[in-house]
Amino acid sequence: MPRCFWCNDDPLYMAYHDQEWGVPLRDAQRLFELLLLEGFQAGLSWITILKKRARYREVLFGFDVQRVAQLSDAEIEDLMLDPGIIRNRLKLNAARRNAAAWLALEDPVELLWSFVGGTPKINHFQGRGEVPAVTPEAEAMSKALKKRGFTFVGPTICYAFMQASGMVMDHTTDCDRYAQLANPRLQ
């Protein structure tokens, strides 16, 4: 099956590409998880995060936003010793801070989707050179989230989040998933 240029032959990566990436996501808890994972990914490859995602789900209470917001300093210190996750104090503190900021939002799903007008933006990129790392919508999302107290939500992270959550559909035209996601009737 033809896939996007970024998907390598790792079975975990292929399954993520084929089943999750670019599929419109409106579940608040899964969006919260994805936003935190994108922050953990900063400076690393996405496959690294995918390989650690199950452990993150274990140690961050299934990404229960209430519980993540209540992480104690001692719990963060314990997490710093866990080889199953990215042991980065700034990113772990950001997860706690972002959970608290998430809880302060009236409707996080509506807010996040508002940057694309509430409906997926379908792009028609033909290859790697056309897919941007940042868009004006991602810059606006980043600015709005930072204003609300989030961290590790720069424009590049926000655009990756928008792609992964299906807010923008960036499967390239030569990818098998492009036809399925560009035409929702085929899903």
PDB file of C-alpha atoms in Angstrom:
ATOM      1  CA  MET A   1       0.000   0.000   0.000  1.00  0.00           C
ATOM      2  CA  PRO A   2       1.451   3.413  -0.901  1.00  0.00           C
ATOM      3  CA  ARG A   3       1.997   5.601   2.164  1.00  0.00           C
ATOM      4  CA  CYS A   4       3.135   9.128   2.933  1.00  0.00           C
ATOM      5  CA  PHE A   5       6.850   9.853   2.568  1.00  0.00           C
ATOM      6  CA  TRP A   6       7.419  10.055   6.343  1.00  0.00           C
ATOM      7  CA  CYS A   7       6.135   6.571   7.146  1.00  0.00           C
ATOM      8  CA  ASN A   8       8.905   4.005   7.396  1.00  0.00           C
ATOM      9  CA  ASP A   9       8.561   0.211   7.425  1.00  0.00           C
ATOM     10  CA  ASP A  10       8.198  -0.151  11.195  1.00  0.00           C
ATOM     11  CA  PRO A  11       4.897  -2.039  11.763  1.00  0.00           C
ATOM     12  CA  LEU A  12       3.954   0.321  14.612  1.00  0.00           C
ATOM     13  CA  TYR A  13       4.510   3.344  12.389  1.00  0.00           C
ATOM     14  CA  MET A  14       2.593   1.823   9.481  1.00  0.00           C
ATOM     15  CA  ALA A  15      -0.377   0.991  11.720  1.00  0.00           C
ATOM     16  CA  TYR A  16      -0.357   4.533  13.127  1.00  0.00           C
ATOM     17  CA  HIS A  17      -0.258   6.000   9.606  1.00  0.00           C
ATOM     18  CA  ASP A  18      -2.945   3.676   8.287  1.00  0.00           C
ATOM     19  CA  GLN A  19      -5.385   3.840  11.198  1.00  0.00           C
ATOM     20  CA  GLU A  20      -4.861   7.057  13.198  1.00  0.00           C
ATOM     21  CA  TRP A  21      -2.916   9.854  11.526  1.00  0.00           C
ATOM     22  CA  GLY A  22      -5.159  12.379   9.844  1.00  0.00           C
ATOM     23  CA  VAL A  23      -8.431  10.850  11.020  1.00  0.00           C
ATOM     24  CA  PRO A  24     -10.675  13.592  12.479  1.00  0.00           C
ATOM     25  CA  LEU A  25     -10.555  13.301  16.257  1.00  0.00           C
ATOM     26  CA  ARG A  26     -13.085  15.033  18.492  1.00  0.00           C
ATOM     27  CA  ASP A  27     -12.760  13.062  21.720  1.00  0.00           C
ATOM     28  CA  ALA A  28     -11.490  15.424  24.435  1.00  0.00           C
ATOM     29  CA  GLN A  29      -9.368  12.869  26.282  1.00  0.00           C
ATOM     30  CA  ARG A  30      -7.711  11.584  23.115  1.00  0.00           C
ATOM     31  CA  LEU A  31      -7.034  15.142  21.961  1.00  0.00           C
ATOM     32  CA  PHE A  32      -5.467  15.887  25.344  1.00  0.00           C
ATOM     33  CA  GLU A  33      -3.300  12.772  25.049  1.00  0.00           C
ATOM     34  CA  LEU A  34      -2.213  13.708  21.554  1.00  0.00           C
ATOM     35  CA  LEU A  35      -1.367  17.277  22.542  1.00  0.00           C
ATOM     36  CA  LEU A  36       0.833  16.031  25.401  1.00  0.00           C
ATOM     37  CA  LEU A  37       2.488  13.401  23.214  1.00  0.00           C
ATOM     38  CA  GLU A  38       3.264  16.024  20.562  1.00  0.00           C
ATOM     39  CA  GLY A  39       4.926  18.081  23.302  1.00  0.00           C
ATOM     40  CA  PHE A  40       6.947  15.067  24.465  1.00  0.00           C
ATOM     41  CA  GLN A  41       8.007  14.557  20.839  1.00  0.00           C
ATOM     42  CA  ALA A  42       9.648  17.995  20.556  1.00  0.00           C
ATOM     43  CA  GLY A  43      13.166  17.448  19.258  1.00  0.00           C
ATOM     44  CA  LEU A  44      12.626  13.715  18.751  1.00  0.00           C
ATOM     45  CA  SER A  45      11.133  11.478  16.092  1.00  0.00           C
ATOM     46  CA  TRP A  46       7.477  10.511  16.283  1.00  0.00           C
ATOM     47  CA  ILE A  47       8.345   6.804  16.159  1.00  0.00           C
ATOM     48  CA  THR A  48      10.210   7.278  19.442  1.00  0.00           C
ATOM     49  CA  ILE A  49       6.994   8.552  21.039  1.00  0.00           C
ATOM     50  CA  LEU A  50       4.867   5.825  19.462  1.00  0.00           C
ATOM     51  CA  LYS A  51       7.151   3.196  20.978  1.00  0.00           C
ATOM     52  CA  LYS A  52       6.721   4.823  24.394  1.00  0.00           C
ATOM     53  CA  ARG A  53       3.019   5.681  24.107  1.00  0.00           C
ATOM     54  CA  ALA A  54       1.788   2.609  25.983  1.00  0.00           C
ATOM     55  CA  ARG A  55       4.083   3.395  28.904  1.00  0.00           C
ATOM     56  CA  TYR A  56       2.958   7.030  28.908  1.00  0.00           C
ATOM     57  CA  ARG A  57      -0.618   5.801  29.121  1.00  0.00           C
ATOM     58  CA  GLU A  58       0.324   3.715  32.156  1.00  0.00           C
ATOM     59  CA  VAL A  59       2.286   6.341  34.076  1.00  0.00           C
ATOM     60  CA  LEU A  60      -0.014   9.245  33.219  1.00  0.00           C
ATOM     61  CA  PHE A  61      -3.181   7.446  34.325  1.00  0.00           C
ATOM     62  CA  GLY A  62      -4.561   6.890  30.822  1.00  0.00           C
ATOM     63  CA  PHE A  63      -4.076  10.617  30.239  1.00  0.00           C
ATOM     64  CA  ASP A  64      -6.776  11.400  32.773  1.00  0.00           C
ATOM     65  CA  VAL A  65      -6.552  15.191  32.653  1.00  0.00           C
ATOM     66  CA  GLN A  66      -7.643  15.655  36.279  1.00  0.00           C
ATOM     67  CA  ARG A  67      -5.016  13.227  37.561  1.00  0.00           C
ATOM     68  CA  VAL A  68      -2.221  14.594  35.343  1.00  0.00           C
ATOM     69  CA  ALA A  69      -2.986  18.104  36.625  1.00  0.00           C
ATOM     70  CA  GLN A  70      -2.513  16.807  40.174  1.00  0.00           C
ATOM     71  CA  LEU A  71       0.898  15.210  39.622  1.00  0.00           C
ATOM     72  CA  SER A  72       3.058  15.985  42.620  1.00  0.00           C
ATOM     73  CA  ASP A  73       6.684  17.014  42.426  1.00  0.00           C
ATOM     74  CA  ALA A  74       7.552  13.633  43.972  1.00  0.00           C
ATOM     75  CA  GLU A  75       5.627  11.815  41.235  1.00  0.00           C
ATOM     76  CA  ILE A  76       7.458  13.811  38.584  1.00  0.00           C
ATOM     77  CA  GLU A  77      10.759  12.857  40.257  1.00  0.00           C
ATOM     78  CA  ASP A  78       9.693   9.192  40.086  1.00  0.00           C
ATOM     79  CA  LEU A  79       8.841   9.612  36.399  1.00  0.00           C
ATOM     80  CA  MET A  80      12.328  10.993  35.812  1.00  0.00           C
ATOM     81  CA  LEU A  81      13.625   7.508  36.702  1.00  0.00           C
ATOM     82  CA  ASP A  82      11.331   5.622  34.310  1.00  0.00           C
ATOM     83  CA  PRO A  83      13.252   4.421  31.225  1.00  0.00           C
ATOM     84  CA  GLY A  84       9.958   3.728  29.431  1.00  0.00           C
ATOM     85  CA  ILE A  85       9.285   7.412  28.818  1.00  0.00           C
ATOM     86  CA  ILE A  86      11.206  10.513  27.748  1.00  0.00           C
ATOM     87  CA  ARG A  87      12.829  11.587  31.001  1.00  0.00           C
ATOM     88  CA  ASN A  88      12.762  15.317  30.537  1.00  0.00           C
ATOM     89  CA  ARG A  89      11.781  17.407  33.544  1.00  0.00           C
ATOM     90  CA  LEU A  90      10.642  20.365  31.446  1.00  0.00           C
ATOM     91  CA  LYS A  91       8.325  18.174  29.395  1.00  0.00           C
ATOM     92  CA  LEU A  92       6.921  16.390  32.453  1.00  0.00           C
ATOM     93  CA  ASN A  93       6.266  19.696  34.211  1.00  0.00           C
ATOM     94  CA  ALA A  94       4.670  20.938  30.983  1.00  0.00           C
ATOM     95  CA  ALA A  95       2.321  17.938  30.995  1.00  0.00           C
ATOM     96  CA  ARG A  96       1.121  18.885  34.484  1.00  0.00           C
ATOM     97  CA  ARG A  97       0.826  22.559  33.567  1.00  0.00           C
ATOM     98  CA  ASN A  98      -0.977  21.779  30.309  1.00  0.00           C
ATOM     99  CA  ALA A  99      -3.438  19.545  32.134  1.00  0.00           C
ATOM    100  CA  ALA A 100      -4.301  22.407  34.470  1.00  0.00           C
ATOM    101  CA  ALA A 101      -4.652  24.776  31.513  1.00  0.00           C
ATOM    102  CA  TRP A 102      -6.853  22.216  29.720  1.00  0.00           C
ATOM    103  CA  LEU A 103      -9.160  22.000  32.732  1.00  0.00           C
ATOM    104  CA  ALA A 104      -9.559  25.776  32.671  1.00  0.00           C
ATOM    105  CA  LEU A 105     -10.910  25.702  29.104  1.00  0.00           C
ATOM    106  CA  GLU A 106     -14.669  25.901  28.722  1.00  0.00           C
ATOM    107  CA  ASP A 107     -14.742  23.552  25.710  1.00  0.00           C
ATOM    108  CA  PRO A 108     -11.274  22.409  24.631  1.00  0.00           C
ATOM    109  CA  VAL A 109     -12.544  20.437  21.631  1.00  0.00           C
ATOM    110  CA  GLU A 110     -14.436  23.424  20.257  1.00  0.00           C
ATOM    111  CA  LEU A 111     -11.467  25.725  20.861  1.00  0.00           C
ATOM    112  CA  LEU A 112      -8.982  23.441  19.113  1.00  0.00           C
ATOM    113  CA  TRP A 113     -11.224  22.793  16.125  1.00  0.00           C
ATOM    114  CA  SER A 114     -12.034  26.507  15.801  1.00  0.00           C
ATOM    115  CA  PHE A 115      -8.645  27.107  14.169  1.00  0.00           C
ATOM    116  CA  VAL A 116      -9.856  25.197  11.101  1.00  0.00           C
ATOM    117  CA  GLY A 117     -13.425  26.476  11.239  1.00  0.00           C
ATOM    118  CA  GLY A 118     -14.740  23.300  12.896  1.00  0.00           C
ATOM    119  CA  THR A 119     -14.219  21.072   9.884  1.00  0.00           C
ATOM    120  CA  PRO A 120     -11.115  19.311   8.541  1.00  0.00           C
ATOM    121  CA  LYS A 121      -9.058  21.304   6.085  1.00  0.00           C
ATOM    122  CA  ILE A 122      -8.264  19.007   3.169  1.00  0.00           C
ATOM    123  CA  ASN A 123      -4.888  19.678   1.571  1.00  0.00           C
ATOM    124  CA  HIS A 124      -3.782  18.260  -1.751  1.00  0.00           C
ATOM    125  CA  PHE A 125      -0.020  18.067  -1.366  1.00  0.00           C
ATOM    126  CA  GLN A 126       1.775  15.908  -3.868  1.00  0.00           C
ATOM    127  CA  GLY A 127       4.983  15.319  -1.965  1.00  0.00           C
ATOM    128  CA  ARG A 128       7.350  16.130   0.861  1.00  0.00           C
ATOM    129  CA  GLY A 129       8.388  19.526  -0.492  1.00  0.00           C
ATOM    130  CA  GLU A 130       4.838  20.859  -0.398  1.00  0.00           C
ATOM    131  CA  VAL A 131       3.885  19.919   3.168  1.00  0.00           C
ATOM    132  CA  PRO A 132       4.579  22.869   5.486  1.00  0.00           C
ATOM    133  CA  ALA A 133       5.968  22.615   9.009  1.00  0.00           C
ATOM    134  CA  VAL A 134       3.878  25.585  10.159  1.00  0.00           C
ATOM    135  CA  THR A 135       0.751  27.356   8.931  1.00  0.00           C
ATOM    136  CA  PRO A 136      -1.027  30.548   9.997  1.00  0.00           C
ATOM    137  CA  GLU A 137      -3.673  28.376  11.685  1.00  0.00           C
ATOM    138  CA  ALA A 138      -0.998  26.561  13.705  1.00  0.00           C
ATOM    139  CA  GLU A 139       0.567  29.885  14.665  1.00  0.00           C
ATOM    140  CA  ALA A 140      -2.829  31.135  15.835  1.00  0.00           C
ATOM    141  CA  MET A 141      -3.441  27.937  17.834  1.00  0.00           C
ATOM    142  CA  SER A 142      -0.011  28.192  19.443  1.00  0.00           C
ATOM    143  CA  LYS A 143      -0.539  31.804  20.411  1.00  0.00           C
ATOM    144  CA  ALA A 144      -4.007  31.100  21.838  1.00  0.00           C
ATOM    145  CA  LEU A 145      -2.835  28.098  23.855  1.00  0.00           C
ATOM    146  CA  LYS A 146       0.186  29.938  25.240  1.00  0.00           C
ATOM    147  CA  LYS A 147      -2.075  32.820  26.244  1.00  0.00           C
ATOM    148  CA  ARG A 148      -4.152  30.283  28.195  1.00  0.00           C
ATOM    149  CA  GLY A 149      -1.104  28.938  30.067  1.00  0.00           C
ATOM    150  CA  PHE A 150       0.005  26.016  27.885  1.00  0.00           C
ATOM    151  CA  THR A 151       3.649  25.297  27.169  1.00  0.00           C
ATOM    152  CA  PHE A 152       5.429  23.070  24.619  1.00  0.00           C
ATOM    153  CA  VAL A 153       2.821  24.206  22.089  1.00  0.00           C
ATOM    154  CA  GLY A 154       4.875  26.093  19.539  1.00  0.00           C
ATOM    155  CA  PRO A 155       3.582  26.456  15.984  1.00  0.00           C
ATOM    156  CA  THR A 156       5.432  23.370  14.703  1.00  0.00           C
ATOM    157  CA  ILE A 157       4.036  21.224  17.516  1.00  0.00           C
ATOM    158  CA  CYS A 158       0.573  22.663  16.900  1.00  0.00           C
ATOM    159  CA  TYR A 159       0.745  21.891  13.193  1.00  0.00           C
ATOM    160  CA  ALA A 160       1.869  18.313  13.870  1.00  0.00           C
ATOM    161  CA  PHE A 161      -1.046  18.052  16.326  1.00  0.00           C
ATOM    162  CA  MET A 162      -3.454  19.414  13.699  1.00  0.00           C
ATOM    163  CA  GLN A 163      -2.195  16.875  11.156  1.00  0.00           C
ATOM    164  CA  ALA A 164      -2.334  13.941  13.552  1.00  0.00           C
ATOM    165  CA  SER A 165      -5.814  14.812  14.839  1.00  0.00           C
ATOM    166  CA  GLY A 166      -7.273  15.244  11.352  1.00  0.00           C
ATOM    167  CA  MET A 167      -7.888  18.964  11.723  1.00  0.00           C
ATOM    168  CA  VAL A 168      -5.879  19.164   8.547  1.00  0.00           C
ATOM    169  CA  MET A 169      -5.642  16.219   6.180  1.00  0.00           C
ATOM    170  CA  ASP A 170      -2.071  16.128   4.930  1.00  0.00           C
ATOM    171  CA  HIS A 171      -1.824  12.637   3.499  1.00  0.00           C
ATOM    172  CA  THR A 172      -0.121  13.279   0.172  1.00  0.00           C
ATOM    173  CA  THR A 173      -1.981  12.556  -3.052  1.00  0.00           C
ATOM    174  CA  ASP A 174       0.183   9.499  -3.753  1.00  0.00           C
ATOM    175  CA  CYS A 175      -0.813   7.920  -0.412  1.00  0.00           C
ATOM    176  CA  ASP A 176      -3.560   5.322  -0.269  1.00  0.00           C
ATOM    177  CA  ARG A 177      -5.163   7.098   2.724  1.00  0.00           C
ATOM    178  CA  TYR A 178      -5.449  10.364   0.790  1.00  0.00           C
ATOM    179  CA  ALA A 179      -8.433   9.189  -1.275  1.00  0.00           C
ATOM    180  CA  GLN A 180     -10.169   7.757   1.801  1.00  0.00           C
ATOM    181  CA  LEU A 181      -9.751  10.840   3.997  1.00  0.00           C
ATOM    182  CA  ALA A 182     -10.127  13.488   1.303  1.00  0.00           C
ATOM    183  CA  ASN A 183     -13.541  12.026   0.514  1.00  0.00           C
ATOM    184  CA  PRO A 184     -15.284  11.262   3.831  1.00  0.00           C
ATOM    185  CA  ARG A 185     -17.960   9.200   2.030  1.00  0.00           C
ATOM    186  CA  LEU A 186     -15.269   6.555   1.428  1.00  0.00           C
ATOM    187  CA  GLN A 187     -14.375   6.211   5.124  1.00  0.00           C
TER     188      GLN A 187
END
